[in-house]
């Protein structure tokens, strides 16, 4: 019996573990500290710092089964999903890696052994390709692995040369292909590969990173060549299980079959129904894993991609007769299939269902709105006799309202219409270019300063001791000034210092870097920040504020006293521990779907971002506050333990969205209600926090809320200031503080009644004024007209409407000089005066006389101008038009 997908994943990991590889967990679909890509799109992403030389690996061999997303950005397979046998938005990439350890010979041998021995694929059905200039790989395949020459294809750079970017690590690659059908008569493996005619299926790509490409295009050999391989598990599963399509493998067939079997009223041909089921099956996987990794539907970036995925699935669900809500319910089928290797999707399932249900309802509303807009557009075009709709208009419907283009095409076809595909594609191309430019603008040089890398290469990484010591006698290992190592410092210099033992906490996990001082007999440095640009390297940023001589030359291992600002650190620790309690309180009140999505912790306040689908009510915030402050009163210990990541997960400790964890982690228990993975500093007892007060709650993105809070003295000061304001209000209102709200409501109601009375009096005054003004009406031709200038604080428009109501049929023009060089004018006309005397048209035509602009409706319009002296001219021109 053929291996299942889960068995293939496990066998791959076990095989490479037996070859000395370290099993590294899949990283998040949201790239860690890498703004150059939208999603994790390859197995090597989490090792990029190793390949770039920014960080020394803890191991030289690794094996992963990496979650990968290719929808949005450079790698975007979204539109092909469901229509081909192989394309997916989400898939898993199996990979083995060597960081300066083994190279081509071993990588090729490992791959061949795994495919032919572990998976049992017939060597007769396997061929390989190599880069046409890579004779070394060709020889290994032929001479050492025994492949006949005719089964080794030679291809160009496009197919068999890989690079990380325009510059940086790169190298040839070798691909292993599986034969799907007999080679056509007169053809050959080489020709099949060149023409990509479907005879062979690429199943594994072995990348040999052996060069570094410079900006001028020159390539120099890397001192430590590396290996990066990738094999899609869905693809190899279809091969092992002898299926033509990835969707027929056990990883996807269960979902596809369920969707087709339970479709209420499918439309279209059988093949179209299969496409819809495949799209839905693929997209439920993508949506579930994205949400589990903290991506929330929105109108930009990653959020827009998941929104498109959900809506595309909903659109195909509609084709099969499913009602809104079906996509969320599919998680009950999908989650059990993948929760063993990826428990995070089980943990977020309920939250997933809530978010997806909301999104499906929004899309249902969008469809209704889109159909209405499209109907109005088509009606307008048909009145003009237009049969081909402008592609720009169709694109606007697609881009602005998210209306599916295939649904638009169906509606147009039903009405015997079409649209200009060229202008639609041009608009689509512009959008893609704008998106690419926006992504390019975010690109940064991920190469860490060579100075930092050089320090690590010299073994000058340092030891952080600030968990137990806030003041130490230590040595200076290195000083950096203006990006260069130096041993001379002067007063006023901004410098970076590497200490042998550092008590300063480096900014991480939302906690700000420590401040403090570094002193010696020769100089004093005020520390204003601490960072860790490279793991294992703690760098203190400071300014030299005094020196004993104009220049101080540092000797090797200069001894100094380094001290952290105790007040800042202790208050920061209290705020950090409080964020842990805040998350526990939110989960207790709102539900287990709440997870940290970001934070900022300093000595003044704490800020906590979290996943939640609705505003947090005042009552819920009070419940959260009560939960936390009760824990503070209980004054339990804060315990810090170190253990393996797997053991930490077994204890129920929480991890953070998108955070990268090593094999060993710190687990912080804040009493018995909170347990999280955290590398930050914390207070020793909950009672040290004193008191917590939430000061704000708001939305910062779709599905993400933000709370800001104060603790200790800052919280006390905030409450005292607010109570002082409340006390002042109560004294002014002459009621107790507890009755202030009721008294304010009473006053607001009284104010409302008086405003109504004022409005009635104003209307009465306007009516009286209108009656008086009617004495000034005159006949211009056959039209009753009232033309006058008014003074004072009068709203011309409401005044004109009042006069119009009193007059009935006729025309009114009112003017008011606002300043020496400003005039306002309004015209009101009754409907019976006909199209020649429409207010809006008259204002447009007359406004230039007073150097103004304006407009309005056919019965009331207004404008402002800068030439008050032209009023007589304006009146004369109006009278001329009335009698014309």
Short mmCIF file of C-alpha atoms in Angstrom, two decimals, residues 430-843:
data_model
loop_
_atom_site.label_atom_id
_atom_site.label_comp_id
_atom_site.label_asym_id
_atom_site.label_seq_id
_atom_site.Cartn_x
_atom_site.Cartn_y
_atom_site.Cartn_z
CA UNK A 430 -1.06 49.10 -13.95
CA UNK A 431 -2.34 47.74 -10.65
CA UNK A 432 0.26 44.96 -10.64
CA UNK A 433 3.00 47.50 -11.36
CA UNK A 434 1.77 49.72 -8.52
CA UNK A 435 1.72 46.72 -6.17
CA UNK A 436 5.23 45.74 -7.30
CA UNK A 437 6.48 49.30 -6.76
CA UNK A 438 4.94 49.34 -3.28
CA UNK A 439 6.63 46.03 -2.46
CA UNK A 440 9.93 47.21 -3.94
CA UNK A 441 9.71 50.33 -1.77
CA UNK A 442 9.66 48.08 1.29
CA UNK A 443 12.76 46.20 0.24
CA UNK A 444 15.71 46.69 2.53
CA UNK A 445 19.25 45.45 2.53
CA UNK A 446 19.04 42.39 4.74
CA UNK A 447 22.80 42.12 4.88
CA UNK A 448 23.88 42.86 8.45
CA UNK A 449 26.83 45.26 8.87
CA UNK A 450 30.11 43.50 8.14
CA UNK A 451 31.44 44.98 11.39
CA UNK A 452 28.91 42.99 13.43
CA UNK A 453 29.54 39.80 11.46
CA UNK A 454 33.29 40.35 11.88
CA UNK A 455 32.91 40.63 15.65
CA UNK A 456 31.06 37.30 15.74
CA UNK A 457 33.70 35.70 13.50
CA UNK A 458 36.34 36.80 16.02
CA UNK A 459 34.37 35.14 18.81
CA UNK A 460 33.47 38.50 20.38
CA UNK A 461 29.86 37.59 21.10
CA UNK A 462 29.02 38.57 24.65
CA UNK A 463 27.13 37.31 27.65
CA UNK A 464 23.96 39.00 28.89
CA UNK A 465 23.86 38.94 32.70
CA UNK A 466 21.14 41.53 33.24
CA UNK A 467 18.65 38.92 34.38
CA UNK A 468 20.34 38.83 37.78
CA UNK A 469 22.78 41.77 37.80
CA UNK A 470 21.97 45.40 36.98
CA UNK A 471 25.52 46.60 37.70
CA UNK A 472 28.73 44.77 36.80
CA UNK A 473 32.47 45.31 36.50
CA UNK A 474 33.28 44.17 32.98
CA UNK A 475 35.60 44.64 30.00
CA UNK A 476 35.09 46.46 26.72
CA UNK A 477 35.63 44.03 23.83
CA UNK A 478 35.05 46.47 20.98
CA UNK A 479 33.94 50.03 20.21
CA UNK A 480 32.29 51.10 16.95
CA UNK A 481 32.14 54.72 15.80
CA UNK A 482 30.52 55.79 12.54
CA UNK A 483 30.32 52.18 11.42
CA UNK A 484 33.99 51.38 11.98
CA UNK A 485 35.91 49.73 14.81
CA UNK A 486 37.95 52.20 16.83
CA UNK A 487 40.06 52.36 19.98
CA UNK A 488 39.93 56.16 20.35
CA UNK A 489 36.95 58.06 21.78
CA UNK A 490 36.31 61.75 22.47
CA UNK A 491 33.73 63.76 24.35
CA UNK A 492 30.52 64.06 22.34
CA UNK A 493 31.08 60.87 20.33
CA UNK A 494 28.10 58.59 19.66
CA UNK A 495 29.50 55.09 19.95
CA UNK A 496 28.50 51.44 20.09
CA UNK A 497 30.10 49.28 22.77
CA UNK A 498 30.45 45.52 23.07
CA UNK A 499 30.91 44.48 26.69
CA UNK A 500 32.27 41.09 27.76
CA UNK A 501 29.39 40.86 30.25
CA UNK A 502 26.43 43.13 29.63
CA UNK A 503 23.73 43.97 32.19
CA UNK A 504 21.81 45.88 29.50
CA UNK A 505 18.75 44.20 28.01
CA UNK A 506 18.70 44.49 24.20
CA UNK A 507 15.40 45.53 22.62
CA UNK A 508 13.40 42.42 21.78
CA UNK A 509 9.89 41.01 21.95
CA UNK A 510 8.35 44.47 22.29
CA UNK A 511 10.47 45.40 25.34
CA UNK A 512 12.63 48.48 24.82
CA UNK A 513 16.40 48.36 25.26
CA UNK A 514 17.92 49.35 28.59
CA UNK A 515 19.44 52.74 29.41
CA UNK A 516 22.11 53.49 31.95
CA UNK A 517 25.80 54.40 32.25
CA UNK A 518 29.28 53.03 31.57
CA UNK A 519 32.06 54.54 33.67
CA UNK A 520 35.82 54.22 33.94
CA UNK A 521 38.57 56.36 35.40
CA UNK A 522 39.02 57.99 31.98
CA UNK A 523 35.51 58.50 30.58
CA UNK A 524 31.77 58.38 31.19
CA UNK A 525 29.20 57.15 28.66
CA UNK A 526 25.46 57.68 28.97
CA UNK A 527 23.66 54.67 27.46
CA UNK A 528 20.48 55.59 25.59
CA UNK A 529 19.65 52.26 23.90
CA UNK A 530 20.65 48.61 23.65
CA UNK A 531 20.19 46.46 20.55
CA UNK A 532 21.08 42.99 19.31
CA UNK A 533 21.67 43.24 15.52
CA UNK A 534 22.96 39.65 15.46
CA UNK A 535 21.93 36.85 17.83
CA UNK A 536 24.52 36.55 20.58
CA UNK A 537 25.78 40.12 20.11
CA UNK A 538 24.56 42.68 22.66
CA UNK A 539 25.47 46.22 21.60
CA UNK A 540 25.15 49.27 23.84
CA UNK A 541 24.49 52.62 22.16
CA UNK A 542 25.73 55.62 24.09
CA UNK A 543 27.25 59.10 24.06
CA UNK A 544 30.58 60.00 25.61
CA UNK A 545 29.68 62.83 28.01
CA UNK A 546 33.06 63.30 29.71
CA UNK A 547 36.71 62.31 29.30
CA UNK A 548 39.86 63.03 31.33
CA UNK A 549 41.78 63.98 28.18
CA UNK A 550 40.78 65.30 24.76
CA UNK A 551 41.06 61.79 23.34
CA UNK A 552 41.02 58.52 25.23
CA UNK A 553 42.83 55.54 23.75
CA UNK A 554 41.27 52.32 24.91
CA UNK A 555 43.53 49.47 25.84
CA UNK A 556 42.61 45.88 25.07
CA UNK A 557 39.91 44.70 27.43
CA UNK A 558 39.46 48.12 29.09
CA UNK A 559 37.72 47.56 32.43
CA UNK A 560 34.57 49.58 33.13
CA UNK A 561 31.60 49.73 35.48
CA UNK A 562 28.33 49.17 33.60
CA UNK A 563 25.05 50.01 35.35
CA UNK A 564 21.47 49.86 34.17
CA UNK A 565 18.98 52.61 35.05
CA UNK A 566 17.26 50.75 37.88
CA UNK A 567 14.06 52.81 37.89
CA UNK A 568 13.54 52.40 34.15
CA UNK A 569 14.27 48.67 34.23
CA UNK A 570 12.02 47.87 37.21
CA UNK A 571 9.07 49.82 35.80
CA UNK A 572 9.60 48.22 32.39
CA UNK A 573 9.65 44.77 34.01
CA UNK A 574 6.34 45.50 35.75
CA UNK A 575 4.76 46.59 32.46
CA UNK A 576 6.11 43.52 30.67
CA UNK A 577 4.66 41.12 33.23
CA UNK A 578 1.41 43.11 33.07
CA UNK A 579 1.15 42.42 29.32
CA UNK A 580 1.22 38.69 30.09
CA UNK A 581 -1.61 39.14 32.61
CA UNK A 582 -3.48 41.31 30.10
CA UNK A 583 -3.39 38.53 27.52
CA UNK A 584 -4.57 36.02 30.15
CA UNK A 585 -7.38 38.39 31.16
CA UNK A 586 -8.49 38.97 27.57
CA UNK A 587 -8.54 35.23 26.89
CA UNK A 588 -10.55 34.64 30.07
CA UNK A 589 -13.13 37.32 29.14
CA UNK A 590 -13.21 37.21 25.32
CA UNK A 591 -12.15 33.64 24.50
CA UNK A 592 -9.16 31.48 23.62
CA UNK A 593 -8.91 32.94 20.12
CA UNK A 594 -7.18 36.00 21.59
CA UNK A 595 -3.47 35.95 20.78
CA UNK A 596 -0.77 38.57 20.92
CA UNK A 597 -0.16 40.31 17.60
CA UNK A 598 2.38 42.85 18.81
CA UNK A 599 3.41 44.84 21.86
CA UNK A 600 5.45 47.76 23.16
CA UNK A 601 6.71 47.76 26.73
CA UNK A 602 8.66 50.61 28.31
CA UNK A 603 8.84 52.29 31.70
CA UNK A 604 5.89 54.63 30.98
CA UNK A 605 3.16 52.35 29.66
CA UNK A 606 2.35 49.12 27.90
CA UNK A 607 0.71 48.63 24.53
CA UNK A 608 -0.78 45.29 23.55
CA UNK A 609 -2.13 44.27 20.12
CA UNK A 610 -4.29 41.17 19.91
CA UNK A 611 -6.57 39.21 17.61
CA UNK A 612 -10.29 39.83 18.12
CA UNK A 613 -13.15 40.31 15.69
CA UNK A 614 -15.18 43.07 17.43
CA UNK A 615 -14.71 46.15 19.66
CA UNK A 616 -14.22 45.25 23.31
CA UNK A 617 -17.14 46.65 25.30
CA UNK A 618 -16.74 48.82 28.39
CA UNK A 619 -18.09 46.02 30.56
CA UNK A 620 -15.60 43.54 29.08
CA UNK A 621 -12.71 45.95 29.67
CA UNK A 622 -13.79 46.32 33.30
CA UNK A 623 -13.90 42.54 33.65
CA UNK A 624 -10.36 42.30 32.21
CA UNK A 625 -9.12 45.00 34.60
CA UNK A 626 -10.74 43.23 37.54
CA UNK A 627 -9.17 39.91 36.51
CA UNK A 628 -5.70 41.47 36.39
CA UNK A 629 -5.93 43.51 39.57
CA UNK A 630 -7.21 40.48 41.45
CA UNK A 631 -4.04 38.64 40.40
CA UNK A 632 -1.95 41.58 41.62
CA UNK A 633 -3.66 41.46 45.01
CA UNK A 634 -2.89 37.74 45.26
CA UNK A 635 0.80 38.66 44.78
CA UNK A 636 1.95 35.31 43.42
CA UNK A 637 5.53 34.69 42.30
CA UNK A 638 6.65 35.16 38.70
CA UNK A 639 8.62 32.04 37.76
CA UNK A 640 11.13 31.77 34.90
CA UNK A 641 12.13 28.31 33.64
CA UNK A 642 14.25 27.12 30.72
CA UNK A 643 13.25 24.00 28.83
CA UNK A 644 12.96 22.54 25.34
CA UNK A 645 10.38 24.03 23.00
CA UNK A 646 8.47 20.73 22.84
CA UNK A 647 8.35 20.43 26.63
CA UNK A 648 7.16 24.05 26.88
CA UNK A 649 4.32 23.34 24.48
CA UNK A 650 3.31 20.32 26.55
CA UNK A 651 2.96 22.55 29.63
CA UNK A 652 0.44 24.72 27.78
CA UNK A 653 2.75 27.70 27.38
CA UNK A 654 1.66 30.22 24.73
CA UNK A 655 3.82 31.25 21.78
CA UNK A 656 3.55 34.50 19.79
CA UNK A 657 2.32 34.79 16.17
CA UNK A 658 5.24 34.70 13.74
CA UNK A 659 7.95 34.58 16.42
CA UNK A 660 10.99 32.40 15.74
CA UNK A 661 11.95 30.09 18.61
CA UNK A 662 15.03 27.94 19.13
CA UNK A 663 15.18 24.46 20.60
CA UNK A 664 15.44 25.84 24.14
CA UNK A 665 13.10 28.55 25.38
CA UNK A 666 12.29 30.54 28.51
CA UNK A 667 8.87 29.97 30.00
CA UNK A 668 7.49 32.80 32.16
CA UNK A 669 4.65 31.93 34.57
CA UNK A 670 2.92 35.02 35.97
CA UNK A 671 1.08 33.36 38.84
CA UNK A 672 -1.11 30.41 37.96
CA UNK A 673 -3.13 32.20 35.25
CA UNK A 674 -0.47 32.99 32.66
CA UNK A 675 2.30 30.93 31.04
CA UNK A 676 4.11 32.23 27.95
CA UNK A 677 7.34 31.76 26.01
CA UNK A 678 9.29 34.96 26.60
CA UNK A 679 12.89 36.11 26.55
CA UNK A 680 12.20 39.44 28.26
CA UNK A 681 12.73 40.68 31.78
CA UNK A 682 9.99 40.47 34.42
CA UNK A 683 9.22 41.52 37.94
CA UNK A 684 9.61 38.83 40.62
CA UNK A 685 6.15 39.09 42.21
CA UNK A 686 2.83 40.20 40.76
CA UNK A 687 2.21 42.58 43.66
CA UNK A 688 5.18 44.69 42.52
CA UNK A 689 3.03 45.90 39.61
CA UNK A 690 0.72 47.54 42.13
CA UNK A 691 -2.27 48.44 40.00
CA UNK A 692 -3.25 48.34 36.32
CA UNK A 693 -5.56 50.75 34.49
CA UNK A 694 -6.63 50.37 30.84
CA UNK A 695 -6.67 53.83 29.22
CA UNK A 696 -7.66 53.04 25.62
CA UNK A 697 -8.97 50.32 23.28
CA UNK A 698 -9.15 50.67 19.51
CA UNK A 699 -8.96 48.88 16.18
CA UNK A 700 -5.64 49.10 14.31
CA UNK A 701 -6.49 46.67 11.49
CA UNK A 702 -9.27 44.31 10.51
CA UNK A 703 -9.45 41.69 13.27
CA UNK A 704 -6.68 43.32 15.34
CA UNK A 705 -7.38 45.43 18.45
CA UNK A 706 -5.00 47.53 20.56
CA UNK A 707 -5.08 48.23 24.28
CA UNK A 708 -2.91 50.73 26.10
CA UNK A 709 -2.56 50.55 29.87
CA UNK A 710 -0.66 52.04 32.77
CA UNK A 711 0.66 50.37 35.91
CA UNK A 712 1.96 51.38 39.32
CA UNK A 713 2.56 55.11 39.96
CA UNK A 714 1.60 56.07 36.41
CA UNK A 715 -1.76 54.28 36.77
CA UNK A 716 -2.34 55.94 40.16
CA UNK A 717 -1.56 59.41 38.73
CA UNK A 718 -3.91 58.81 35.80
CA UNK A 719 -6.77 57.77 38.08
CA UNK A 720 -6.17 60.68 40.46
CA UNK A 721 -6.21 63.18 37.58
CA UNK A 722 -9.45 61.75 36.22
CA UNK A 723 -11.04 61.73 39.67
CA UNK A 724 -10.02 65.38 40.13
CA UNK A 725 -11.83 66.24 36.88
CA UNK A 726 -14.87 64.23 37.97
CA UNK A 727 -14.83 65.95 41.37
CA UNK A 728 -14.68 69.38 39.69
CA UNK A 729 -17.66 68.49 37.47
CA UNK A 730 -19.69 67.18 40.42
CA UNK A 731 -19.09 70.39 42.36
CA UNK A 732 -20.12 72.55 39.40
CA UNK A 733 -23.26 70.48 38.91
CA UNK A 734 -23.87 70.40 42.68
CA UNK A 735 -24.44 66.63 42.75
CA UNK A 736 -22.44 63.70 44.22
CA UNK A 737 -19.92 62.03 41.86
CA UNK A 738 -22.15 58.97 41.59
CA UNK A 739 -24.98 61.14 40.21
CA UNK A 740 -22.92 63.08 37.65
CA UNK A 741 -23.93 60.87 34.70
CA UNK A 742 -27.64 61.20 35.48
CA UNK A 743 -27.34 64.97 35.87
CA UNK A 744 -25.44 65.33 32.59
CA UNK A 745 -28.12 63.24 30.81
CA UNK A 746 -30.76 65.53 32.32
CA UNK A 747 -28.96 68.67 31.14
CA UNK A 748 -28.47 67.23 27.64
CA UNK A 749 -32.19 66.47 27.43
CA UNK A 750 -33.02 70.02 28.53
CA UNK A 751 -30.56 71.39 25.98
CA UNK A 752 -32.21 69.28 23.29
CA UNK A 753 -35.65 70.69 24.17
CA UNK A 754 -34.35 74.26 24.11
CA UNK A 755 -32.67 73.69 20.74
CA UNK A 756 -36.03 72.49 19.39
CA UNK A 757 -37.68 75.63 20.76
CA UNK A 758 -34.98 77.84 19.20
CA UNK A 759 -35.45 76.09 15.86
CA UNK A 760 -39.20 76.69 16.00
CA UNK A 761 -38.69 80.36 16.85
CA UNK A 762 -36.18 80.72 14.00
CA UNK A 763 -38.62 79.15 11.57
CA UNK A 764 -41.31 81.53 12.78
CA UNK A 765 -38.98 84.49 12.39
CA UNK A 766 -37.99 83.31 8.92
CA UNK A 767 -41.63 82.98 7.95
CA UNK A 768 -42.37 86.48 9.21
CA UNK A 769 -39.32 87.81 7.41
CA UNK A 770 -40.37 85.97 4.27
CA UNK A 771 -43.83 87.49 4.40
CA UNK A 772 -42.28 90.94 4.77
CA UNK A 773 -39.77 90.24 2.01
CA UNK A 774 -42.53 89.25 -0.39
CA UNK A 775 -43.52 92.90 -0.48
CA UNK A 776 -40.33 93.40 -2.50
CA UNK A 777 -41.20 90.85 -5.18
CA UNK A 778 -41.55 92.05 -8.72
CA UNK A 779 -42.55 90.64 -12.07
CA UNK A 780 -39.79 90.04 -14.57
CA UNK A 781 -41.57 89.08 -17.72
CA UNK A 782 -44.02 86.40 -16.59
CA UNK A 783 -41.91 85.31 -13.61
CA UNK A 784 -42.48 86.40 -10.02
CA UNK A 785 -38.99 87.25 -8.64
CA UNK A 786 -37.45 88.31 -5.35
CA UNK A 787 -33.91 89.70 -5.66
CA UNK A 788 -32.29 91.19 -2.61
CA UNK A 789 -29.13 91.49 -0.51
CA UNK A 790 -29.32 90.53 3.15
CA UNK A 791 -27.22 91.45 6.15
CA UNK A 792 -26.21 89.77 9.40
CA UNK A 793 -25.60 86.16 10.36
CA UNK A 794 -28.07 84.59 7.92
CA UNK A 795 -27.91 81.20 6.28
CA UNK A 796 -28.70 82.12 2.68
CA UNK A 797 -29.82 78.66 1.64
CA UNK A 798 -32.35 78.15 4.44
CA UNK A 799 -33.53 81.76 4.02
CA UNK A 800 -34.09 81.21 0.29
CA UNK A 801 -36.00 77.98 0.93
CA UNK A 802 -38.22 79.79 3.47
CA UNK A 803 -38.92 82.58 0.95
CA UNK A 804 -39.60 80.01 -1.78
CA UNK A 805 -42.10 78.20 0.44
CA UNK A 806 -43.94 81.44 1.13
CA UNK A 807 -43.83 82.59 -2.50
CA UNK A 808 -44.82 79.35 -4.22
CA UNK A 809 -44.08 79.79 -7.92
CA UNK A 810 -41.15 82.04 -8.81
CA UNK A 811 -37.45 82.81 -8.61
CA UNK A 812 -35.38 84.05 -5.68
CA UNK A 813 -31.80 85.35 -5.66
CA UNK A 814 -30.21 86.37 -2.36
CA UNK A 815 -26.75 87.84 -1.88
CA UNK A 816 -24.60 88.65 1.12
CA UNK A 817 -21.28 90.47 1.31
CA UNK A 818 -19.09 88.40 3.64
CA UNK A 819 -16.01 90.67 3.52
CA UNK A 820 -14.58 93.43 1.35
CA UNK A 821 -13.54 90.90 -1.23
CA UNK A 822 -16.05 88.07 -0.67
CA UNK A 823 -19.68 87.60 -1.62
CA UNK A 824 -22.09 84.66 -1.29
CA UNK A 825 -25.10 84.14 -3.55
CA UNK A 826 -27.96 81.64 -3.71
CA UNK A 827 -30.69 81.09 -6.34
CA UNK A 828 -33.90 79.13 -5.76
CA UNK A 829 -36.43 78.37 -8.49
CA UNK A 830 -39.76 76.56 -8.47
CA UNK A 831 -40.11 73.42 -10.58
CA UNK A 832 -42.82 74.92 -12.81
CA UNK A 833 -40.40 77.47 -14.34
CA UNK A 834 -39.05 74.80 -16.70
CA UNK A 835 -35.56 73.76 -17.84
CA UNK A 836 -34.44 77.25 -18.92
CA UNK A 837 -34.58 78.58 -15.38
CA UNK A 838 -32.98 75.80 -13.37
CA UNK A 839 -31.14 77.11 -10.31
CA UNK A 840 -28.03 74.98 -10.76
CA UNK A 841 -27.54 76.04 -14.38
CA UNK A 842 -28.15 79.73 -13.62
CA UNK A 843 -25.54 79.72 -10.82
#
